[in-house]
Amino acid sequence: MTSRLTTMDFPEDRVRERARTGAAAVFPPTSGYGTTLWGAGQVTGDLLDAARLVPPVFMPQRLEKLIELGREPHHDDVDLGCTLGGFGSPLPLYVSAFGSTRATGEELGEAVARQAGRLGIPLVIGENIVPVNGYRRAAGSGSSPLLGRIRAYAEAVEDAPEGCGGAVVQQSTEDADSEVWNLVYSDPAVQPLHAAGRLAFELKVGQGAKPGLGGMTVLPLGEAEALSEQYRTADIFGQAAVGSDPTGADRQVLRTGSPGTFTEEILRHQVRLMRNNFPRARVWVKLHPGRDVALAAATAWQAGADAVTIDGAEGGTGWAPLSFLDHVGLPLADCLRAVDAGEHCLLVTGRIWEGVRALKALVLGARGVGLGRAALLAADEDREAGLLRLVESIALELRLLISALGKYRVDAVDAADLLLPDGSPHHPPQYVRDRRPPQSPLQSGSYG
């Protein structure tokens, strides 16, 4: 198969290797065994990459596991099962949202959905699919991209571990105008997910690739004109190529969506509306990495959200201005240090493609981590099993690392297991501290 996706400043080759070889990619090439002396290399990257996992010498939880098993524990004894946003999952992983971007495509989007379903990990279906592509297509023309992904996931998740998996449908401002959640909630095709408790809706408050902005794509002029009532368009790119059609048929334009407007009260109101209007669906809230992300997360949880997902500034699969990619939004490590999730479900993403970075995020308070670009690349490498193999490699790394820390449950890792380079791993910098909202009726148990 010819691959078509490329990435910028992302370890694409290593992700594709994992998609081909699975768990074997966790180790050095066997061709160098016995002739190459392996040792630590120079660490590059952000604060999370530079942090070090620090196993103790004395391991009381390993002793507890030894007594339970009647033998010395092994990394295979690590339990990675967890609950993510109300859904059971065999691993602390989910597939992050990607919506109407052309990079996903129908075939690739459905391949990711199908493999995520087989794994039993939650799948988030992103914004703007319905306003751009419609909810249903004419008879005989196949499913729309949204329904295609939902159906692919629903069919595959039947073979997942019992009680695991869930499809999460995101809605932005334009999606709300198209009543996406109402359409999905009442669709007979989605009833199997309803019946199994495997449906959630995610309120999109922001995204990591372009914090503070809405969705952006590039469209042919004709398609953009058809969407002009729902989106702003800007003719900034000129002719697609020298010698192209002088009538403008080849001209490409920028389509921009609204990011939506939120205050604390608006967010609380939106979450409560979701709980009231869609009582059988879980409620997720998606935040961009803003300086008040701790306050926003606490507000969502206190209003009744089952999960808050945060894209660190390193995250994103969509089209974005270059200046935003390098200069706008809090890095994932700072988001994690700012947010005190407590017993609530915090899900994060941002350049996650292997087990070490994933575990560091879990140590800093996340319940699960999302695969975005990595999931797309893996499925692009192999439409049938690329994501399965990538996740297989991450699962092995997680078990090895958690076992090395002397622990045997994924929720047993904690702040003592990580050392950040500045020596103060758990103290958020001043610019990400913010007040907490007052106690809500949900906390006191009186929320109806």
Short mmCIF file of C-alpha atoms in Angstrom, two decimals, residues 148-424:
data_model
loop_
_atom_site.label_atom_id
_atom_site.label_comp_id
_atom_site.label_asym_id
_atom_site.label_seq_id
_atom_site.Cartn_x
_atom_site.Cartn_y
_atom_site.Cartn_z
CA GLY A 148 -19.27 5.47 8.65
CA ARG A 149 -16.91 5.83 11.61
CA ILE A 150 -19.65 5.14 14.16
CA ARG A 151 -20.77 1.98 12.35
CA ALA A 152 -17.22 0.72 11.85
CA TYR A 153 -16.52 1.20 15.55
CA ALA A 154 -19.85 -0.26 16.72
CA GLU A 155 -19.36 -3.42 14.68
CA ALA A 156 -15.75 -3.96 15.75
CA VAL A 157 -16.23 -3.21 19.45
CA GLU A 158 -18.57 -6.19 19.75
CA ASP A 159 -15.42 -8.35 19.68
CA ALA A 160 -13.59 -6.21 22.27
CA PRO A 161 -13.17 -7.24 25.91
CA GLU A 162 -16.53 -7.27 27.67
CA GLY A 163 -17.63 -3.90 29.04
CA CYS A 164 -14.91 -1.98 27.18
CA GLY A 165 -15.07 0.77 24.60
CA GLY A 166 -17.14 3.82 23.75
CA ALA A 167 -17.70 6.21 20.84
CA VAL A 168 -17.51 9.92 21.66
CA VAL A 169 -19.08 12.41 19.24
CA GLN A 170 -17.70 15.93 19.43
CA GLN A 171 -19.78 19.05 18.76
CA SER A 172 -18.57 22.57 18.03
CA THR A 173 -20.52 25.77 17.35
CA GLU A 174 -21.27 24.87 13.72
CA ASP A 175 -22.11 21.29 14.70
CA ALA A 176 -24.62 22.64 17.21
CA ASP A 177 -26.29 24.59 14.42
CA SER A 178 -26.59 21.29 12.53
CA GLU A 179 -27.95 19.56 15.66
CA VAL A 180 -25.35 16.80 15.44
CA TRP A 181 -25.97 15.38 18.91
CA ASN A 182 -29.74 15.27 18.38
CA LEU A 183 -29.25 13.41 15.10
CA VAL A 184 -26.87 10.87 16.61
CA TYR A 185 -28.85 10.36 19.82
CA SER A 186 -32.06 9.50 17.99
CA ASP A 187 -30.54 7.48 15.13
CA PRO A 188 -31.53 3.78 15.12
CA ALA A 189 -28.07 2.96 13.74
CA VAL A 190 -26.53 4.20 17.00
CA GLN A 191 -28.88 2.22 19.27
CA PRO A 192 -26.40 -0.66 19.78
CA LEU A 193 -23.99 1.80 21.36
CA HIS A 194 -26.84 3.26 23.45
CA ALA A 195 -27.89 -0.15 24.67
CA ALA A 196 -24.35 -1.11 25.65
CA GLY A 197 -23.63 2.20 27.40
CA ARG A 198 -20.97 3.03 24.82
CA LEU A 199 -21.97 6.53 23.69
CA ALA A 200 -20.67 9.91 24.84
CA PHE A 201 -20.87 13.48 23.60
CA GLU A 202 -17.92 15.84 23.85
CA LEU A 203 -18.36 19.61 24.09
CA LYS A 204 -15.54 21.23 22.15
CA VAL A 205 -14.23 24.25 24.03
CA GLY A 206 -10.85 24.28 22.28
CA GLN A 207 -8.05 22.33 20.64
CA GLY A 208 -4.29 22.02 20.95
CA ALA A 209 -3.19 22.84 17.41
CA LYS A 210 -4.64 26.35 17.53
CA PRO A 211 -5.75 27.40 21.03
CA GLY A 212 -8.41 30.09 20.91
CA LEU A 213 -9.32 29.48 17.26
CA GLY A 214 -11.95 27.31 15.59
CA GLY A 215 -11.53 24.63 12.98
CA MET A 216 -9.68 25.48 9.77
CA THR A 217 -9.46 23.63 6.49
CA VAL A 218 -8.54 24.34 2.88
CA LEU A 219 -11.32 23.82 0.34
CA PRO A 220 -11.80 24.20 -3.40
CA LEU A 221 -13.63 27.41 -4.20
CA GLY A 222 -16.79 25.57 -5.26
CA GLU A 223 -17.07 23.61 -2.02
CA ALA A 224 -16.36 26.70 0.05
CA GLU A 225 -19.18 28.60 -1.66
CA ALA A 226 -21.60 25.83 -0.75
CA LEU A 227 -20.62 26.24 2.93
CA SER A 228 -20.60 30.04 2.95
CA GLU A 229 -23.69 30.29 5.14
CA GLN A 230 -22.06 28.27 7.91
CA TYR A 231 -18.39 29.27 7.70
CA ARG A 232 -16.20 32.25 6.92
CA THR A 233 -13.92 31.78 3.92
CA ALA A 234 -10.88 33.76 2.80
CA ASP A 235 -9.31 33.66 -0.66
CA ILE A 236 -5.69 34.00 0.49
CA PHE A 237 -3.87 31.28 -1.46
CA GLY A 238 -4.29 32.46 -5.06
CA GLN A 239 -4.34 30.06 -7.98
CA ALA A 240 -3.56 26.46 -7.08
CA ALA A 241 -0.81 26.25 -9.69
CA VAL A 242 0.66 28.13 -12.62
CA GLY A 243 -1.48 27.48 -15.70
CA SER A 244 -4.52 26.39 -13.67
CA ASP A 245 -8.05 27.09 -14.80
CA PRO A 246 -8.41 30.89 -15.23
CA THR A 247 -12.08 30.60 -14.26
CA GLY A 248 -10.98 29.92 -10.69
CA ALA A 249 -12.21 26.33 -10.56
CA ASP A 250 -8.85 25.20 -9.12
CA ARG A 251 -8.64 28.01 -6.60
CA GLN A 252 -8.30 26.99 -2.96
CA VAL A 253 -9.64 29.04 -0.08
CA LEU A 254 -9.34 28.99 3.71
CA ARG A 255 -12.44 27.91 5.63
CA THR A 256 -12.59 28.98 9.27
CA GLY A 257 -15.00 27.97 12.01
CA SER A 258 -16.00 29.75 15.18
CA PRO A 259 -14.22 28.70 18.37
CA GLY A 260 -17.36 29.44 20.40
CA THR A 261 -17.59 31.75 23.39
CA PHE A 262 -17.33 30.43 26.94
CA THR A 263 -17.38 31.80 30.46
CA GLU A 264 -17.57 29.77 33.67
CA GLU A 265 -21.35 30.10 33.74
CA ILE A 266 -21.77 29.24 30.05
CA LEU A 267 -19.65 26.11 30.47
CA ARG A 268 -21.59 25.01 33.55
CA HIS A 269 -24.86 25.61 31.74
CA GLN A 270 -23.75 23.66 28.65
CA VAL A 271 -22.65 20.64 30.67
CA ARG A 272 -25.91 20.58 32.61
CA LEU A 273 -27.90 20.83 29.38
CA MET A 274 -25.99 17.83 28.01
CA ARG A 275 -26.77 15.81 31.11
CA ASN A 276 -30.44 16.75 30.97
CA ASN A 277 -30.99 16.44 27.20
CA PHE A 278 -28.97 13.25 26.63
CA PRO A 279 -29.27 11.28 29.87
CA ARG A 280 -28.06 8.00 28.34
CA ALA A 281 -24.83 9.50 26.98
CA ARG A 282 -21.66 10.26 28.89
CA VAL A 283 -20.49 13.87 28.96
CA TRP A 284 -16.96 14.85 27.94
CA VAL A 285 -15.49 18.35 27.66
CA LYS A 286 -12.54 19.20 25.40
CA LEU A 287 -10.28 22.10 26.48
CA HIS A 288 -7.45 23.87 24.73
CA PRO A 289 -4.23 24.48 26.74
CA GLY A 290 -5.18 27.91 28.09
CA ARG A 291 -3.59 29.64 31.04
CA ASP A 292 -6.78 29.10 33.10
CA VAL A 293 -7.10 25.44 32.16
CA ALA A 294 -7.20 24.39 35.83
CA LEU A 295 -10.24 26.58 36.46
CA ALA A 296 -11.95 25.41 33.27
CA ALA A 297 -11.40 21.74 34.11
CA ALA A 298 -12.68 22.15 37.67
CA THR A 299 -15.75 24.01 36.37
CA ALA A 300 -16.57 21.19 33.93
CA TRP A 301 -16.17 18.46 36.53
CA GLN A 302 -18.26 20.31 39.10
CA ALA A 303 -21.05 20.73 36.53
CA GLY A 304 -21.09 16.96 36.02
CA ALA A 305 -18.67 16.11 33.19
CA ASP A 306 -17.56 12.48 33.15
CA ALA A 307 -14.22 13.45 31.60
CA VAL A 308 -12.18 16.50 30.67
CA THR A 309 -9.78 16.12 27.76
CA ILE A 310 -6.93 18.57 27.26
CA ASP A 311 -4.78 18.94 24.16
CA GLY A 312 -1.35 20.16 25.17
CA ALA A 313 0.26 22.71 22.88
CA GLU A 314 2.18 19.84 21.25
CA GLY A 315 -1.06 18.18 20.11
CA GLY A 316 -3.21 18.54 17.04
CA THR A 317 -3.85 16.84 13.71
CA GLY A 318 -5.60 19.69 11.92
CA TRP A 319 -4.62 22.64 9.74
CA ALA A 320 -3.24 25.56 11.76
CA PRO A 321 -1.18 28.75 11.36
CA LEU A 322 2.53 28.00 11.74
CA SER A 323 2.92 30.63 14.44
CA PHE A 324 0.40 28.80 16.64
CA LEU A 325 2.23 25.49 16.41
CA ASP A 326 5.37 26.86 18.03
CA HIS A 327 4.24 29.80 20.15
CA VAL A 328 0.65 29.52 21.43
CA GLY A 329 -0.73 27.49 24.34
CA LEU A 330 0.62 25.76 27.44
CA PRO A 331 2.84 22.73 26.91
CA LEU A 332 1.31 19.46 28.06
CA ALA A 333 3.62 19.24 31.08
CA ASP A 334 2.43 22.62 32.36
CA CYS A 335 -1.21 21.64 31.83
CA LEU A 336 -0.64 18.52 33.89
CA ARG A 337 1.10 20.41 36.66
CA ALA A 338 -1.69 22.99 36.75
CA VAL A 339 -4.74 20.69 36.87
CA ASP A 340 -5.59 18.87 40.08
CA ALA A 341 -7.89 16.12 38.87
CA GLY A 342 -8.26 14.31 42.17
CA GLU A 343 -10.79 11.52 41.65
CA HIS A 344 -12.05 13.04 38.39
CA CYS A 345 -11.14 11.70 34.95
CA LEU A 346 -8.49 13.80 33.18
CA LEU A 347 -7.56 12.72 29.65
CA VAL A 348 -4.68 14.37 27.82
CA THR A 349 -2.93 14.26 24.51
CA GLY A 350 0.03 15.94 22.89
CA ARG A 351 2.75 14.13 20.96
CA ILE A 352 1.89 10.76 22.50
CA TRP A 353 3.16 7.84 20.44
CA GLU A 354 5.04 5.57 22.86
CA GLY A 355 4.83 4.28 26.43
CA VAL A 356 7.33 6.49 28.22
CA ARG A 357 5.66 9.83 27.48
CA ALA A 358 2.29 8.22 28.08
CA LEU A 359 3.29 6.97 31.53
CA LYS A 360 4.80 10.32 32.51
CA ALA A 361 1.44 11.94 31.76
CA LEU A 362 -0.30 9.31 33.89
CA VAL A 363 2.13 9.90 36.74
CA LEU A 364 1.28 13.61 36.62
CA GLY A 365 -2.42 12.96 37.08
CA ALA A 366 -3.97 11.90 33.78
CA ARG A 367 -6.30 8.89 33.77
CA GLY A 368 -5.65 8.19 30.08
CA VAL A 369 -3.74 9.54 27.09
CA GLY A 370 -4.85 10.09 23.52
CA LEU A 371 -3.30 9.00 20.24
CA GLY A 372 -3.82 11.53 17.45
CA ARG A 373 -1.20 11.78 14.72
CA ALA A 374 0.24 8.45 15.85
CA ALA A 375 -3.11 6.69 15.34
CA LEU A 376 -3.53 8.15 11.87
CA LEU A 377 0.02 7.25 10.82
CA ALA A 378 -0.30 3.71 12.16
CA ALA A 379 -3.55 3.10 10.29
CA ASP A 380 -2.09 4.74 7.19
CA GLU A 381 0.79 2.25 7.35
CA ASP A 382 -1.56 -0.73 7.67
CA ARG A 383 -5.32 -0.24 7.38
CA GLU A 384 -6.04 -3.61 9.00
CA ALA A 385 -3.62 -3.84 11.93
CA GLY A 386 -1.30 -0.82 12.10
CA LEU A 387 -3.02 0.77 15.11
CA LEU A 388 -3.33 -2.65 16.77
CA ARG A 389 0.44 -3.14 16.55
CA LEU A 390 1.22 0.41 17.71
CA VAL A 391 -0.98 -0.08 20.77
CA GLU A 392 0.59 -3.50 21.37
CA SER A 393 4.01 -1.84 21.57
CA ILE A 394 2.77 0.89 23.93
CA ALA A 395 1.10 -1.68 26.19
CA LEU A 396 4.33 -3.65 26.49
CA GLU A 397 6.30 -0.52 27.37
CA LEU A 398 3.75 0.50 29.98
CA ARG A 399 3.90 -2.89 31.64
CA LEU A 400 7.69 -2.89 31.64
CA LEU A 401 7.88 0.62 33.07
CA ILE A 402 5.19 0.21 35.71
CA SER A 403 6.72 -3.08 36.83
CA ALA A 404 10.12 -1.39 37.08
CA LEU A 405 8.53 1.12 39.48
CA GLY A 406 7.49 -1.81 41.68
CA LYS A 407 3.78 -1.42 40.93
CA TYR A 408 1.24 -3.65 39.23
CA ARG A 409 -1.79 -1.47 38.50
CA VAL A 410 -1.81 1.47 36.13
CA ASP A 411 -3.58 3.63 38.71
CA ALA A 412 -0.88 2.94 41.30
CA VAL A 413 1.71 5.27 39.76
CA ASP A 414 2.06 8.64 41.45
CA ALA A 415 4.11 11.82 41.64
CA ALA A 416 6.98 10.17 43.52
CA ASP A 417 7.76 8.12 40.39
CA LEU A 418 8.83 11.14 38.30
CA LEU A 419 11.64 13.68 38.46
CA LEU A 420 11.39 16.80 36.32
CA PRO A 421 14.61 18.60 35.30
CA ASP A 422 13.92 21.68 37.40
CA GLY A 423 13.71 19.60 40.55
CA SER A 424 10.17 20.73 41.41
#
